[in-house]
CSV table of C-alpha atoms and ligand atoms in Angstrom, one decimal:
chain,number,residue,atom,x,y,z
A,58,UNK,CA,-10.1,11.0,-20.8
A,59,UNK,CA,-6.7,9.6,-19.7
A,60,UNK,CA,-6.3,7.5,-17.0
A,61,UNK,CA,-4.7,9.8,-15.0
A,62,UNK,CA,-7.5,12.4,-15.7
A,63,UNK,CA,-10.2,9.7,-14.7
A,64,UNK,CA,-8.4,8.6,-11.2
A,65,UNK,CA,-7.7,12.8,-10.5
A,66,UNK,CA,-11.4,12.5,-11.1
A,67,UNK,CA,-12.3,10.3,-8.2
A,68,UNK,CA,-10.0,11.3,-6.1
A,69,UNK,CA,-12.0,14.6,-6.1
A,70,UNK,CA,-14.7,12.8,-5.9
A,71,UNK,CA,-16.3,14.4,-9.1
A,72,UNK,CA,-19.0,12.8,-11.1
A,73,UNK,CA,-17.3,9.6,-13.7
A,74,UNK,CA,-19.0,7.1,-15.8
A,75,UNK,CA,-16.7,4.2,-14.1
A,76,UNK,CA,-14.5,4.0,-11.2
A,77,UNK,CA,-10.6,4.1,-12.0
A,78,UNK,CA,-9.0,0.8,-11.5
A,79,UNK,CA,-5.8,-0.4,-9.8
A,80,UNK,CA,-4.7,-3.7,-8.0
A,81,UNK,CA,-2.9,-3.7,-4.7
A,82,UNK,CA,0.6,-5.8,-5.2
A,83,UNK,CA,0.0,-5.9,-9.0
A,84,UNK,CA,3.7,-6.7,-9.8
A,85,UNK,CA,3.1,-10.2,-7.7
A,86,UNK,CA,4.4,-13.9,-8.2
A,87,UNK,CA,1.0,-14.3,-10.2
A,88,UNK,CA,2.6,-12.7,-13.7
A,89,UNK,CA,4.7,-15.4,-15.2
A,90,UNK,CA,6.7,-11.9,-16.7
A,91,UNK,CA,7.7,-11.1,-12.8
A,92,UNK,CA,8.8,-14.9,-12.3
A,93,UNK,CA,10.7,-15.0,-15.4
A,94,UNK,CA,12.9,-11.8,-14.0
A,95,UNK,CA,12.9,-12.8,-10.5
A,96,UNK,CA,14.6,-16.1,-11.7
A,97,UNK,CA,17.7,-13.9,-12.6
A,98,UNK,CA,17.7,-11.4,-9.8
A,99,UNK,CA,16.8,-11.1,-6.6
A,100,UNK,CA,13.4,-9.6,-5.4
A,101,UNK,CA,16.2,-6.5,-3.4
A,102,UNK,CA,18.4,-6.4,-6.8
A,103,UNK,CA,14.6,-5.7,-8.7
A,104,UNK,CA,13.8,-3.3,-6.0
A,105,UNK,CA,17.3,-1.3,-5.8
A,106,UNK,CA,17.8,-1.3,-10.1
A,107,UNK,CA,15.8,1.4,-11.2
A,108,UNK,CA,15.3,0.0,-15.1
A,109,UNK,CA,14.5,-3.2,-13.5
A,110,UNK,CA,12.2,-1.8,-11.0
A,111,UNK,CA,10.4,0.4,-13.7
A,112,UNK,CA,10.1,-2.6,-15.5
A,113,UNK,CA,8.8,-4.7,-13.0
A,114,UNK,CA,6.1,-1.6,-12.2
A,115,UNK,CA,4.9,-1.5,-15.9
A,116,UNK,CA,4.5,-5.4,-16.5
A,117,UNK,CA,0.8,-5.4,-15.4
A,118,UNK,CA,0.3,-2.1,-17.2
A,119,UNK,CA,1.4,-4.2,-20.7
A,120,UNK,CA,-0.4,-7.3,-19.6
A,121,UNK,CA,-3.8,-5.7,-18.9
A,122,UNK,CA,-3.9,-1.7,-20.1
A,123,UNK,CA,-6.7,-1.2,-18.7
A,124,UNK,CA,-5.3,-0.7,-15.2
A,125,UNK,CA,-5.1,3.1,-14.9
A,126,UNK,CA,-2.6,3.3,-12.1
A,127,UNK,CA,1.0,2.6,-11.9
A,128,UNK,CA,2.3,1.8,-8.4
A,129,UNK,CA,5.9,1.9,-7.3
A,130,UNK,CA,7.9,-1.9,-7.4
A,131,UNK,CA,9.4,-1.6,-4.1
A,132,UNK,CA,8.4,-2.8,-1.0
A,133,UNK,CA,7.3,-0.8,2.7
A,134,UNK,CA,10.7,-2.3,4.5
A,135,UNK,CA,13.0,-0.1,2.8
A,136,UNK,CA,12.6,2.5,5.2
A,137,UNK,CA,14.0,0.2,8.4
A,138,UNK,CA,16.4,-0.9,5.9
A,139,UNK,CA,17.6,3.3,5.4
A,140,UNK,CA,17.8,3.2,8.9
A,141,UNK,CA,20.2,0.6,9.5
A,142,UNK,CA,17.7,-2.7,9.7
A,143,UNK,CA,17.4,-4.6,6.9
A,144,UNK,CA,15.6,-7.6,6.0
A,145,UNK,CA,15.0,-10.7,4.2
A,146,UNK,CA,12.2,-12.9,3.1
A,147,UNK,CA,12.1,-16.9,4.6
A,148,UNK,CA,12.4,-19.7,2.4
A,149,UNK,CA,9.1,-20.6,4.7
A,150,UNK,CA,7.3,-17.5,3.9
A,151,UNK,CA,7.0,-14.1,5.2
A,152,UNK,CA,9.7,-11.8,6.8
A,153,UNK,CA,12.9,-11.7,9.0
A,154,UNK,CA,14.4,-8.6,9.9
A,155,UNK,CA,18.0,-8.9,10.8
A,156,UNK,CA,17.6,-8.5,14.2
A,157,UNK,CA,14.7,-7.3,16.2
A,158,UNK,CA,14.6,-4.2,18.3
A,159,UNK,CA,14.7,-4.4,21.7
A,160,UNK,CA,16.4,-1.7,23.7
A,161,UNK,CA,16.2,2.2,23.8
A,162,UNK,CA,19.8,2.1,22.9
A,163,UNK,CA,18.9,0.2,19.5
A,164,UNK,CA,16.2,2.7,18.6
A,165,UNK,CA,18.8,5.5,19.4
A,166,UNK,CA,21.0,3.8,17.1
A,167,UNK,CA,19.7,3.8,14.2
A,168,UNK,CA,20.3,6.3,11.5
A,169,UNK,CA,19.1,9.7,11.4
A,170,UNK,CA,16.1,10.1,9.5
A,171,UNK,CA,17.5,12.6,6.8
A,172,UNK,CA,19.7,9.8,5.8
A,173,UNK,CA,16.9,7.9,4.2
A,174,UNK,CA,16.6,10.0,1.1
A,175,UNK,CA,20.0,9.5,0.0
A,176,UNK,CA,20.1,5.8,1.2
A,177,UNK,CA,16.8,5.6,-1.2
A,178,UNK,CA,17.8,7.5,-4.1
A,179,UNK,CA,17.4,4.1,-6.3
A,180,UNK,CA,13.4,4.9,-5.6
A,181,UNK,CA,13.6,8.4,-7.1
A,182,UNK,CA,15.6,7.3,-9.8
A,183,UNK,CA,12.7,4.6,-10.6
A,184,UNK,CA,10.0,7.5,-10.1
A,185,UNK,CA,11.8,9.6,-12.4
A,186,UNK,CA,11.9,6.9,-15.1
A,187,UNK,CA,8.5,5.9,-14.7
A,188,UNK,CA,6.7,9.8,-15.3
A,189,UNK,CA,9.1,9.6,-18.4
A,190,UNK,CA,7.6,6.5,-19.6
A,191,UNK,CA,4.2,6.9,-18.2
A,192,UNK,CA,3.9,10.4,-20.3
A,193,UNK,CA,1.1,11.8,-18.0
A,194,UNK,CA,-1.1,8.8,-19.2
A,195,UNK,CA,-1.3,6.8,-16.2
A,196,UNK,CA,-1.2,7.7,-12.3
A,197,UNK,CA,1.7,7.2,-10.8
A,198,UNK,CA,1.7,6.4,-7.4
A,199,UNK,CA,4.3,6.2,-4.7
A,200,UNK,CA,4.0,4.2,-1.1
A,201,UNK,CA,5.4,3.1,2.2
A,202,UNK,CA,4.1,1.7,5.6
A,203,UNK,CA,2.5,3.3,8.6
A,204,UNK,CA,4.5,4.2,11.1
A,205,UNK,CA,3.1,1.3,13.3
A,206,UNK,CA,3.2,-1.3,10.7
A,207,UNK,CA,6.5,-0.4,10.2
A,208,UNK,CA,7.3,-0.6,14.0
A,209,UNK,CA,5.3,-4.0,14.0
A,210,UNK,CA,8.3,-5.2,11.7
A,211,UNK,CA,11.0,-3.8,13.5
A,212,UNK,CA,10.4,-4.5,17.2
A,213,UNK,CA,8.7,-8.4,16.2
A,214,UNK,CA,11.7,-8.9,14.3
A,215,UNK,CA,9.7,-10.1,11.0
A,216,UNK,CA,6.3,-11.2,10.9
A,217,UNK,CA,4.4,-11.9,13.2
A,218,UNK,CA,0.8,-13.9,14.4
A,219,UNK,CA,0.0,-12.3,17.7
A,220,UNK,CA,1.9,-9.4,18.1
A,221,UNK,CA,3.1,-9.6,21.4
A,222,UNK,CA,6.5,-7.8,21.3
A,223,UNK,CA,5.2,-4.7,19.8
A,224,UNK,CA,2.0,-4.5,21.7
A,225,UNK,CA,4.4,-5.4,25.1
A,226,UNK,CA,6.7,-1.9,24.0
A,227,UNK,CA,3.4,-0.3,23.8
A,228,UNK,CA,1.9,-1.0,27.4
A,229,UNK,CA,4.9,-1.0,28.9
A,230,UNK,CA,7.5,1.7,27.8
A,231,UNK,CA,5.2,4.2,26.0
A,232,UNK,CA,8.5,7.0,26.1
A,233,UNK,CA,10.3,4.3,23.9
A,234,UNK,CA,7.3,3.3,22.2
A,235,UNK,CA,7.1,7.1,21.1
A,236,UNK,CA,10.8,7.7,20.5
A,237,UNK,CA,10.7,5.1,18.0
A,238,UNK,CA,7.3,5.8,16.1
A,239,UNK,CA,8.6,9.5,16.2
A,240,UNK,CA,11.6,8.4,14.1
A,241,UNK,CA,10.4,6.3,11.9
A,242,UNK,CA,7.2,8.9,11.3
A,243,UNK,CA,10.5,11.5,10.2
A,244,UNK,CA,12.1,9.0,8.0
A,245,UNK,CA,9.0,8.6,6.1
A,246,UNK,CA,7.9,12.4,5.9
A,247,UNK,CA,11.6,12.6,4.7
A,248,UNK,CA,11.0,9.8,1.9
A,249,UNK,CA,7.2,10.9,0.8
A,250,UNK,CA,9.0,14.2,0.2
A,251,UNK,CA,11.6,12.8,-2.2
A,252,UNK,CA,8.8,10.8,-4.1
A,253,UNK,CA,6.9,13.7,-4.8
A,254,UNK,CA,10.0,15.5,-6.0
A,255,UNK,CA,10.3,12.6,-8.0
A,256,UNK,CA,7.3,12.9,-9.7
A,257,UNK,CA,4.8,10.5,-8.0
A,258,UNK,CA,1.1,11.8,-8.8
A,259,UNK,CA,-0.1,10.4,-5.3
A,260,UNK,CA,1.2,8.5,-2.0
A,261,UNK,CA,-0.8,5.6,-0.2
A,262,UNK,CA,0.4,4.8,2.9
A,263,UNK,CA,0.1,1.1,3.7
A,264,UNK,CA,-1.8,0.4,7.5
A,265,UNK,CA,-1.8,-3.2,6.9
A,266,UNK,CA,-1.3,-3.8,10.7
A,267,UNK,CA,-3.7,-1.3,12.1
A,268,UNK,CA,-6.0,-3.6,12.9
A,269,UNK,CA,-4.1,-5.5,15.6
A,270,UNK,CA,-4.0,-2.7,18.3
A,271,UNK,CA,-7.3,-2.4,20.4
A,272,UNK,CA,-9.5,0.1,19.3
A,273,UNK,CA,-9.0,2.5,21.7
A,274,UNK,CA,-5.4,2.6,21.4
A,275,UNK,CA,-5.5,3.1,17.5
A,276,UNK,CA,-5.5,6.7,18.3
A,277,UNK,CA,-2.0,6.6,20.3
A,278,UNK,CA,-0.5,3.7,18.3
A,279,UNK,CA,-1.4,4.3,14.6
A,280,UNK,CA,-3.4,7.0,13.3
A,281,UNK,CA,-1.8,10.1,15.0
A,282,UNK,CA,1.5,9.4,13.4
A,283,UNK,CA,-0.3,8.9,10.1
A,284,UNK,CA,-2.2,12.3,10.6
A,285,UNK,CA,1.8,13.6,11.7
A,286,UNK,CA,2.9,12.9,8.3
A,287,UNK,CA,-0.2,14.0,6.1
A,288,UNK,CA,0.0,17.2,8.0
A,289,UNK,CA,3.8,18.0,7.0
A,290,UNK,CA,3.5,16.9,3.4
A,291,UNK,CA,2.6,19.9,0.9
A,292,UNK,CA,-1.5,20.6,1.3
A,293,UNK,CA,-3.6,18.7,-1.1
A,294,UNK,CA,-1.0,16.2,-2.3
A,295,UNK,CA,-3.3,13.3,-2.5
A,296,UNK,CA,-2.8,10.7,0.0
A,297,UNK,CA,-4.7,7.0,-0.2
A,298,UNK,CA,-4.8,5.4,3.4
A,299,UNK,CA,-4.9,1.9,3.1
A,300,UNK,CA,-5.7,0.1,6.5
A,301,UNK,CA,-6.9,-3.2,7.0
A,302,UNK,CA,-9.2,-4.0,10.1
A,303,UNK,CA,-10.4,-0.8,10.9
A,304,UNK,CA,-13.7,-0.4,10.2
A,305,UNK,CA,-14.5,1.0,13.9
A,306,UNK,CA,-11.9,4.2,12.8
A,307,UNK,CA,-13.3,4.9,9.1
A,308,UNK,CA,-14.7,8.0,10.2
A,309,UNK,CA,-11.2,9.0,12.0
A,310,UNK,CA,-9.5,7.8,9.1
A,311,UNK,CA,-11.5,10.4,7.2
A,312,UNK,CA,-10.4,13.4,8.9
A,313,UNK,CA,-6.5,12.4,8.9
A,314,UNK,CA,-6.2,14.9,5.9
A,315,UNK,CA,-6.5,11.3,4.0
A,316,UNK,CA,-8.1,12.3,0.5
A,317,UNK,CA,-9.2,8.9,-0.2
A,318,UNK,CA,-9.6,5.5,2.5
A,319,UNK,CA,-8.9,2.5,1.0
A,320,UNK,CA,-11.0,-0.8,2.9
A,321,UNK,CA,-10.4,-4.1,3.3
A,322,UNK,CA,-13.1,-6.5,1.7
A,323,UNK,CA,-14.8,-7.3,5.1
A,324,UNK,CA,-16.5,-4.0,4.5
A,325,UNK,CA,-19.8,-3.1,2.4
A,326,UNK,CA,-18.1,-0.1,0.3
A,327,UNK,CA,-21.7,1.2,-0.6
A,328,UNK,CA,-22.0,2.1,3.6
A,329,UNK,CA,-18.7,3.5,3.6
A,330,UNK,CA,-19.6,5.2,0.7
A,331,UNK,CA,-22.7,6.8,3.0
A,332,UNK,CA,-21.1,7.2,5.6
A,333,UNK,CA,-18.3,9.2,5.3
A,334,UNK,CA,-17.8,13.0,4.2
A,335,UNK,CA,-18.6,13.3,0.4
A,336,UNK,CA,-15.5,15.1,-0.5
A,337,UNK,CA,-13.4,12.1,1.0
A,338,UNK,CA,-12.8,9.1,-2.0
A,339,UNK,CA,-12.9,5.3,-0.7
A,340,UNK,CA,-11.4,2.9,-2.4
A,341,UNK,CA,-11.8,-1.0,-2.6
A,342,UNK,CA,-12.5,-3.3,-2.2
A,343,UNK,CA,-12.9,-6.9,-3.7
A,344,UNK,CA,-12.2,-9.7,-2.0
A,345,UNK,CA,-8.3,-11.2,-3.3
A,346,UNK,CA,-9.2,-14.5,-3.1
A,347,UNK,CA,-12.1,-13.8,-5.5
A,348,UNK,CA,-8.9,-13.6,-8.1
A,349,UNK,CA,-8.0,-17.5,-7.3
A,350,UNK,CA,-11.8,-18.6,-8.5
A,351,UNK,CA,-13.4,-18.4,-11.9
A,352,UNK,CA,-13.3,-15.5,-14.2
A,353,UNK,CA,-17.3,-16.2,-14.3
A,354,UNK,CA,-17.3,-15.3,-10.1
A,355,UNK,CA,-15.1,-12.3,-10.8
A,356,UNK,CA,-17.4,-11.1,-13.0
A,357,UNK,CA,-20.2,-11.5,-11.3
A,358,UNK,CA,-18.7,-10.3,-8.2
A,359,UNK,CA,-17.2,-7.1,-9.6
A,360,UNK,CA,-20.6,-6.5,-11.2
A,361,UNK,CA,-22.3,-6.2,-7.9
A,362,UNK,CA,-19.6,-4.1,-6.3
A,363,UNK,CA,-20.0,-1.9,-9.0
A,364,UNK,CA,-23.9,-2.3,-9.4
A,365,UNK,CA,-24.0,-0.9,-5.3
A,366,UNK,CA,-22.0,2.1,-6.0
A,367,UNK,CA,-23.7,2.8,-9.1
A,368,UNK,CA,-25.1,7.3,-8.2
A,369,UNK,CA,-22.0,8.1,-6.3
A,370,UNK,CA,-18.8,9.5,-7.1
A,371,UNK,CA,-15.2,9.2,-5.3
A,372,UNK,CA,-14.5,5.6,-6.0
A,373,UNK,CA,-11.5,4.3,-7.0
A,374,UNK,CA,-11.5,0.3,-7.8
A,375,UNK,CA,-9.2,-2.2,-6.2
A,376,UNK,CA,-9.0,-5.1,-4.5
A,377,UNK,CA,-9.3,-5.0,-0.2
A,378,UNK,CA,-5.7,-6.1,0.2
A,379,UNK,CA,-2.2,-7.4,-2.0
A,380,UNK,CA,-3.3,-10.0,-4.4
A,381,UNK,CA,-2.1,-13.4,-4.0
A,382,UNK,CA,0.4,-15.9,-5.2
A,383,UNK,CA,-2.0,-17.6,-6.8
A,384,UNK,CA,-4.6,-15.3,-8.5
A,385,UNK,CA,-4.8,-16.4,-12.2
A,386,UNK,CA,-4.5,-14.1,-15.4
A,387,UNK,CA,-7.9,-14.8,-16.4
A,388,UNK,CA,-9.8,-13.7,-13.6
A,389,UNK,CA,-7.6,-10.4,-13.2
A,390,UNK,CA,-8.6,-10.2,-17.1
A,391,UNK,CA,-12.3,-10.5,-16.2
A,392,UNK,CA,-12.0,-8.0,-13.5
A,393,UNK,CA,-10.3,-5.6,-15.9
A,394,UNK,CA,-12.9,-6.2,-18.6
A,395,UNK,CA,-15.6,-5.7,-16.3
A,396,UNK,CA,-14.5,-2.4,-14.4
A,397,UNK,CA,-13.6,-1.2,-18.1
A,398,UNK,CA,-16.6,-1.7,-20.2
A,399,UNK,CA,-18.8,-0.7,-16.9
A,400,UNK,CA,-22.1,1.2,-18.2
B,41,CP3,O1,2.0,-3.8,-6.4
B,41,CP3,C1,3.2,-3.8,-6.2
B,41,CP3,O2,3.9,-4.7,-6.6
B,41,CP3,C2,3.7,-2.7,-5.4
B,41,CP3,C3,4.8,-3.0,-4.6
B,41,CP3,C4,4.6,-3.5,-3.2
B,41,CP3,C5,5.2,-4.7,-2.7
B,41,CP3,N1,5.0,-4.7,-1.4
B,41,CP3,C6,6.1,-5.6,-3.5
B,41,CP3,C7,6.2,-7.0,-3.0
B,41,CP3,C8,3.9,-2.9,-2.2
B,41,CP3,C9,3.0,-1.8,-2.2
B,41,CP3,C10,4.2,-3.7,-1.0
B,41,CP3,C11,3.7,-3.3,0.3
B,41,CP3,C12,4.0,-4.2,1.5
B,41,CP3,N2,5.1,-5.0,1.7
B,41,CP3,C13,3.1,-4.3,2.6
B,41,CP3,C14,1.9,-3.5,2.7
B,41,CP3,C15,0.8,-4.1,1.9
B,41,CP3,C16,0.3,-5.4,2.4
B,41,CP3,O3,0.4,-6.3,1.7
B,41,CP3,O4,-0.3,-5.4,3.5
B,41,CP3,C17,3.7,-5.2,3.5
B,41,CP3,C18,3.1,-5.6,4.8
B,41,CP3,C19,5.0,-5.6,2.9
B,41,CP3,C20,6.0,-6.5,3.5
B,41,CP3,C21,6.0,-7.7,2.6
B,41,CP3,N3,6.7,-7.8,1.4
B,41,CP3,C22,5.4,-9.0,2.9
B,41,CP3,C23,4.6,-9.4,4.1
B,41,CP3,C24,5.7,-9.8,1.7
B,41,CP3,C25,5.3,-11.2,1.5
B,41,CP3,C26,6.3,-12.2,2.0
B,41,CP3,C27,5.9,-13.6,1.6
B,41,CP3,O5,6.8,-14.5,1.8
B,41,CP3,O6,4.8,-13.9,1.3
B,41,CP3,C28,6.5,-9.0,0.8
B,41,CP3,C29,7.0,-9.5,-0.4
B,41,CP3,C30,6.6,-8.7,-1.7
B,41,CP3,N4,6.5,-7.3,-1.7
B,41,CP3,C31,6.3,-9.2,-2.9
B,41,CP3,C32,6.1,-8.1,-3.8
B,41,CP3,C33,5.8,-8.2,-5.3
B,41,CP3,C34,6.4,-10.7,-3.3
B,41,CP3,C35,7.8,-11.0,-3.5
B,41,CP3,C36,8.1,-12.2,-4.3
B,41,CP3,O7,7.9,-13.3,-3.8
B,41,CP3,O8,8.5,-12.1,-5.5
């Protein structure tokens, strides 16, 4: 069975002797590979060459071919970029936008959503290149942000610890709020379509901030935009949705059309497992920091993740968020080795 066969598999949630496995932010600053091409270009020159982007995508897939998912080198701030708001990362850490949004009039300026496939084209271009090289083998998956995650980025100005700005445009100008979710939802529709063209086996959309909004208001701020785009992308596609700090909203989550909800690692994945609708996959959901210990601890943790799944189909394996700077080589190995050779 090929990789792509086995994570088709779980995505329908049929019956599979092992989960497939993939790693959130696989192409990281762990792989001494990724630091040695990073040293000659920048991480926007990796992102906008397609060889080198393709390259970067397939590093973990030489290092560890076990992994049975490819995912996309690029990065969710592409899309305000396409619209006319680009970014950089601090020498401190994290993210600055160039500016930060802060009037109607800004919003109103940016570009029209159907600009954003052109503007993107370099991601096609990568997509294309990897189904070529991938040869059906391995999944290939595509990804950008939520709408509100997104929005987090743009109205904060870069990242962010309490959210005020965003959450401020929220309570206050809900017209504006709306205008700007509405555009950014088009400009992703607009981009999710040009990756499937492209070839991309299956989308996750990237929630990372859906956690921050009170739970009553995840509804208004998040998920309905989310649901928006699912519902104009061709039926059955497979979409992951990845959100972190959700739990209360698993069971919303898993009616967005959504065919698989990825969870962070503060959840037990054998309740969500029970708990939602059996022809919905989860996916998760290790805990990233487990990847900075001792190939001995990954293994014993991965064993019990796997061990309280064991009778139930639809899982796919990954970590509950982006793996770290610092993970080392030889506890991604052990968790490889252990998903792999699961009986
Ligand atoms: O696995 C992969 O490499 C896929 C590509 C990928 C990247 N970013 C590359 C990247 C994906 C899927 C993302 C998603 C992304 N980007 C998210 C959603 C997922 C999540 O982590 O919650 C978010 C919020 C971003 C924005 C972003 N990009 C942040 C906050 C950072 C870290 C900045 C910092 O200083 O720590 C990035 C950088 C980034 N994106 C790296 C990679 C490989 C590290 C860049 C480097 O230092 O070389």
């Amino acid at each position: 069975m090929t990789s792509r066969d086995r994570f088709f598999s779980a995505i329908n949630c049929a019956p599979l002797d092992r989960p497939p496995l993939w790693v959130m932010r696989q192409a990281g600053r762990y792989l001494p590979e990724y630091r040695a091409l990073k040293a000659k270009s920048s991480f926007l020159e990796m992102v906008r060459t397609p060889a080198l982007a393709a390259e970067v995508t397939l590093q973990p897939l030489q290092r560890f071919p076990g992994i049975d998912a490819a995912i996309l080198f690029s990065d969710i701030l592409v899309i305000p970029e396409a619209l006319g708001q680009g970014y950089k990362f601090r020498d401190e850490g994290g993210i600055a936008m160039e500016f930060r949004l802060e009037t109607r009039a800004q919003i109103e300026k940016l570009s029209a959503p159907s600009a954003v496939p052109d503007r993107l084209s370099y991601v096609a271009d990568t997509l294309a290149l990897l189904k070529k090289e991938l040869a059906g083998q391995k999944m290939l998956l595509g990804f950008g942000g939520s709408p509100w995650t997104l929005a987090t980025y743009m109205v904060e100005g870069g990242s962010s610890e309490e959210f005020e700005r965003i959450k401020q445009l929220f309570y206050t100008h809900r017209a504006t709020f709306d205008a700007l979710l509405e555009k950014v939802t088009a400009a992703l529709i607009a981009y999710f379509e040009m990756q499937i063209r492209a070839g991309a086996d299956a989308i996750q959309i990237f929630d990372s901030w859906g956690g921050i909004i009170a739970g009553p208001d995840y509804e208004a701020a998040s998920l309905k935009w989310i649901r928006a785009i699912i519902a104009a992308l061709p039926k059955d596609f497979p979409i992951i949705l990845y959100a972190k700090g959700t739990a209360p909203h698993l069971a919303d989550q898993a009616f967005s059309g959504a065919r698989a909800i990825s969870v962070d690692w503060t959840n037990d994945l054998a309740i969500v497992r029970r708990t939602l609708p059996a022809n919905v996959a989860v996916q998760g959901n290790l805990d990233p920091v487990l990847l900075n210990t001792t190939p001995e601890i990954v293994r014993r943790e991965t064993s019990r993740l796997l061990g309280s799944m064991r009778g139930t189909t639809g899982h796919i394996f990954n970590l509950g968020h982006g793996i770290m700077p610092h993970a080392k080589i030889e506890c991604m190995q052990a968790l490889v080795d252990t998903v792999t050779h699961w009986k």
